Amino acid sequence: MNKKKLLVSFSGGETSGFMAQWLVRNKSKEYDMVFVFANTGEENEETLKFVEKCDKEFRLNVVWVEAVVHHGERKGTTHKIVDFKTASRKGEPFEEVIKKYGIPNQNFPHCNREMKLNPIHSYIKNDLNWKGYYTAIGIRYDEIDRMVADRSTYNIIYPLIEEVRMTKAKINFWWSQQKFRLNLKGYQTNCKTCWKKSKRNLYKIAQENKEHFDFCKRMEDKYSLVTPLGRDEVIDENGNKAPTRFFRGNVSVDEIINMSKDFYGVVKDSHENINYQIDLFDLIDETESCDIFSNCGDLN
């Protein structure tokens, strides 16, 4: 019997790590699988270590890809192959995307497309020459609203919703029984200072690791007044060109850091909770990652 082809998007979070090993144990007779991790260069180091540990422990043969941006051409982002040792750690792919497409934010959410979706599909198309394949996305049953409506068009499957109904608490419990897990708090997630994070999460991160904002600060200093081809300039109330920034409300990195000094709120760490009756509203601000073909990002 010919097996179906399955692309498994490994985001680097515990949910996708659980899904990866579950697929190997339960679906290897049905699918030929390839596990792909797209590195942005701004992932937490613990994410990279976790991907490497999962790869070795579960024998996934993870393929690491990074974006290759083609400047001055009407050509979409392609990919290059890296590994744990050679993966970018100073935001190099991210800056190349910003040079061409501008700073990503709520109004221009192209980072997931250019640093994850396009490089992964470039690998599948150009290196594997796959056609008619399926894509497994690590979205849980308690994140069901993140499913895309037209998933059948793209042959998307959601094993943690359709095959085994996993929640954040169940994922936490499973990992608590393993010999390793992702050494990040729930609000930290994989990308250090993702613009989708709520302000309270950003404040907490600024209090704990202010240096995580160094990349965004540098990008704002270099590119906030750069208008990419095809994007209209934004003019402020004084008739001047308005800067483009990462965070909601066009708040700057400096403003986030300054406001964090007066933040005394409580930020929950959902990774510690193994109570199966966990309040789903506790999870809104703690989506682990941006998965390809997902409606991601918190709202507060």
XYZ file of C-alpha atoms in Angstrom:
300
model
C 0.000 0.000 0.000
C 1.315 3.419 -0.971
C 1.598 5.706 2.007
C 0.280 9.254 1.961
C 2.810 12.055 2.347
C 2.618 14.164 5.492
C 4.390 17.431 6.262
C 4.579 17.930 10.028
C 5.108 21.535 11.044
C 7.214 21.439 14.208
C 6.884 24.889 15.794
C 9.266 24.141 18.662
C 6.638 24.138 21.397
C 5.558 21.298 23.660
C 2.274 20.816 21.824
C 3.965 20.253 18.478
C 6.588 18.097 20.210
C 3.858 15.878 21.629
C 2.138 15.720 18.238
C 5.376 14.719 16.529
C 6.050 11.721 18.751
C 2.350 10.725 18.687
C 2.355 10.693 14.888
C 5.491 8.549 14.780
C 3.975 6.028 17.195
C 0.481 5.940 15.708
C 0.573 6.973 12.050
C 3.839 5.669 10.590
C 2.036 2.918 8.690
C -0.303 5.430 7.082
C 2.073 8.289 6.238
C 5.562 9.011 5.005
C 6.410 11.946 7.265
C 8.824 14.828 7.173
C 9.226 17.050 10.229
C 10.231 20.650 9.492
C 11.230 23.431 11.888
C 11.490 26.987 10.522
C 13.938 29.127 12.484
C 13.442 32.900 12.501
C 16.714 33.759 14.224
C 14.735 35.255 17.107
C 13.656 32.034 18.781
C 14.499 31.503 22.415
C 17.632 29.382 22.743
C 15.619 26.942 24.842
C 13.351 26.385 21.841
C 16.294 25.361 19.684
C 17.554 23.000 22.390
C 14.083 21.495 22.744
C 13.771 20.838 19.010
C 17.173 19.128 19.032
C 16.258 16.977 22.062
C 12.920 15.946 20.526
C 14.673 15.095 17.283
C 17.098 12.745 18.997
C 14.672 11.269 21.534
C 11.843 10.531 19.095
C 14.006 9.939 15.999
C 12.212 12.546 13.939
C 14.989 13.536 11.524
C 13.856 17.164 11.802
C 14.740 19.366 8.846
C 15.726 22.893 9.924
C 15.012 25.649 7.387
C 15.534 29.411 7.330
C 14.173 32.102 5.047
C 16.135 33.252 2.011
C 14.854 36.645 0.849
C 15.311 37.754 -2.755
C 15.817 41.512 -2.750
C 14.987 43.528 -5.854
C 13.037 40.643 -7.362
C 9.366 39.790 -7.603
C 10.120 36.444 -6.078
C 8.799 34.945 -2.878
C 10.935 33.814 0.030
C 12.683 30.476 -0.441
C 14.782 28.476 2.024
C 18.142 27.173 3.061
C 18.916 24.149 5.231
C 20.590 24.665 8.600
C 20.892 22.609 11.779
C 21.142 23.188 15.516
C 24.760 24.319 15.314
C 24.442 26.546 12.239
C 20.984 28.024 12.955
C 20.843 31.821 13.097
C 20.665 33.276 16.588
C 20.958 37.024 15.966
C 17.814 37.591 13.926
C 19.544 37.377 10.548
C 16.615 35.876 8.565
C 14.200 38.194 10.352
C 16.156 41.308 9.374
C 16.311 40.209 5.746
C 12.509 39.876 5.740
C 12.171 43.340 7.311
C 14.483 44.876 4.709
C 12.128 43.781 1.925
C 8.693 43.659 3.539
C 8.972 46.069 6.457
C 8.455 45.661 10.189
C 5.660 43.159 10.861
C 2.833 44.019 13.214
C -0.910 43.599 13.658
C -1.616 45.494 10.417
C 1.136 43.801 8.409
C 1.438 40.227 9.759
C 3.818 38.896 7.132
C 6.468 37.407 9.433
C 4.766 34.007 9.714
C 4.262 33.862 5.950
C 7.809 34.861 5.013
C 9.777 33.075 7.749
C 7.751 29.907 8.224
C 5.114 29.175 5.585
C 7.093 30.093 2.463
C 10.442 28.539 3.507
C 8.736 25.296 4.528
C 6.793 25.084 1.277
C 9.932 25.963 -0.666
C 11.662 22.973 0.911
C 8.747 20.648 0.162
C 8.480 21.835 -3.446
C 12.116 22.238 -4.434
C 13.936 19.634 -2.344
C 11.320 16.895 -2.025
C 9.199 17.639 -5.107
C 6.109 16.589 -3.154
C 2.633 17.136 -4.549
C -0.732 16.265 -3.061
C 0.664 15.994 0.455
C -1.074 16.549 3.792
C 0.019 18.989 6.507
C -0.285 18.236 10.239
C -0.700 21.261 12.505
C -0.221 21.101 16.283
C -3.360 22.894 17.428
C -5.095 21.441 20.489
C -8.753 20.814 21.232
C -8.829 23.845 23.546
C -7.541 25.977 20.649
C -10.158 24.806 18.188
C -10.932 28.395 17.161
C -7.454 28.578 15.572
C -8.387 26.042 12.914
C -8.650 27.461 9.413
C -12.069 27.249 7.812
C -10.846 25.999 4.419
C -8.485 23.333 5.750
C -9.717 20.726 3.247
C -8.471 22.961 0.417
C -4.928 22.660 1.772
C -5.162 19.033 2.999
C -4.628 20.111 6.603
C -5.135 17.677 9.454
C -5.343 18.439 13.183
C -4.384 15.227 15.016
C -4.742 16.775 18.482
C -8.344 17.702 17.714
C -9.513 15.002 15.326
C -7.584 11.948 16.529
C -6.794 12.510 20.204
C -8.436 15.414 22.013
C -5.506 17.064 23.751
C -5.699 20.169 25.927
C -2.941 22.301 27.384
C -3.307 20.584 30.761
C -3.042 17.124 29.199
C 0.024 18.191 27.246
C 1.591 19.529 30.450
C 0.868 16.308 32.294
C 2.404 14.174 29.549
C 5.576 16.268 29.465
C 5.796 16.247 33.261
C 6.317 12.491 32.988
C 9.173 12.777 30.461
C 12.890 13.133 31.149
C 13.033 16.570 29.518
C 10.692 19.359 28.471
C 10.737 22.879 27.071
C 12.431 25.106 29.623
C 10.263 28.175 28.997
C 7.339 29.673 30.879
C 3.992 29.750 29.144
C 4.076 33.505 28.491
C 7.602 33.413 27.053
C 6.750 31.229 24.043
C 9.199 30.512 21.264
C 9.774 33.894 19.597
C 11.282 36.128 22.258
C 9.132 39.248 21.861
C 6.434 38.325 19.342
C 4.176 41.305 18.574
C 1.163 39.032 19.114
C 1.898 38.823 22.827
C -0.317 40.847 25.141
C 1.209 43.934 26.723
C 1.217 42.348 30.169
C 3.267 39.438 28.796
C 5.661 41.860 27.114
C 6.025 43.822 30.353
C 6.863 40.627 32.226
C 9.448 39.629 29.651
C 10.971 43.110 29.777
C 11.277 42.816 33.556
C 12.937 39.403 33.345
C 14.997 39.675 30.145
C 15.188 43.223 28.828
C 17.897 42.145 26.385
C 15.277 40.113 24.499
C 14.058 43.412 23.064
C 17.461 44.362 21.631
C 16.638 43.017 18.169
C 13.292 44.824 17.919
C 14.910 48.020 19.167
C 17.624 47.772 16.534
C 15.054 47.060 13.802
C 12.938 50.051 14.828
C 15.995 52.303 14.803
C 16.969 51.129 11.305
C 13.679 50.478 9.515
C 10.731 52.186 11.265
C 10.686 54.988 8.655
C 11.312 52.686 5.688
C 8.229 52.085 3.533
C 8.513 48.846 1.530
C 7.444 48.768 -2.106
C 3.695 48.271 -2.340
C 2.893 49.650 1.130
C 1.376 53.108 1.535
C 3.125 55.613 3.735
C 1.391 56.467 7.002
C 1.232 60.179 7.759
C 0.698 61.436 11.297
C -1.523 64.326 12.393
C 1.329 66.790 11.878
C 1.864 65.746 8.272
C 5.030 63.810 9.026
C 5.777 60.247 8.081
C 4.716 58.014 10.958
C 7.101 55.276 12.117
C 6.115 51.634 11.789
C 6.670 49.605 14.949
C 6.105 46.024 16.096
C 3.697 46.291 18.987
C -0.012 47.039 19.268
C -0.980 50.681 19.187
C 2.313 51.402 17.406
C 4.004 51.387 20.813
C 7.785 51.493 20.635
C 10.261 49.168 22.318
C 11.376 52.004 24.599
C 7.767 52.575 25.659
C 7.268 48.874 26.424
C 10.389 48.818 28.590
C 9.472 52.023 30.401
C 5.901 50.888 31.069
C 7.181 47.543 32.368
C 8.834 49.381 35.254
C 5.390 50.216 36.652
C 3.813 46.850 35.934
C 2.909 44.812 39.008
C 0.285 42.512 37.517
C 0.247 38.729 37.731
C 1.156 36.780 34.609
C 0.214 33.119 34.800
C 2.447 30.317 33.599
C 0.163 27.743 31.994
C 3.049 25.253 31.627
C 2.777 24.478 35.331
C -0.927 23.618 35.291
C -1.873 19.935 34.933
C -5.448 20.424 36.140
C -7.724 19.087 33.420
C -10.373 21.631 34.410
C -8.111 24.583 33.594
C -9.956 27.764 32.671
C -9.605 28.202 28.918
C -9.398 31.973 29.337
C -6.036 31.454 31.073
C -4.695 30.215 27.734
C -5.654 33.169 25.569
C -2.360 34.997 26.140
C -0.166 31.903 26.099
C -0.363 30.458 22.598
C 3.010 28.753 22.248
C 3.829 29.648 18.719
C 2.798 30.701 15.256
C 1.912 27.575 13.341
C 1.579 27.688 9.582
C -2.076 27.806 8.487
C -3.334 28.939 11.888
C -5.230 31.880 13.263
C -2.770 32.756 15.996
C -2.095 35.510 18.432
C -3.580 36.712 21.662
C -6.019 39.569 21.816
C -5.289 41.563 24.953
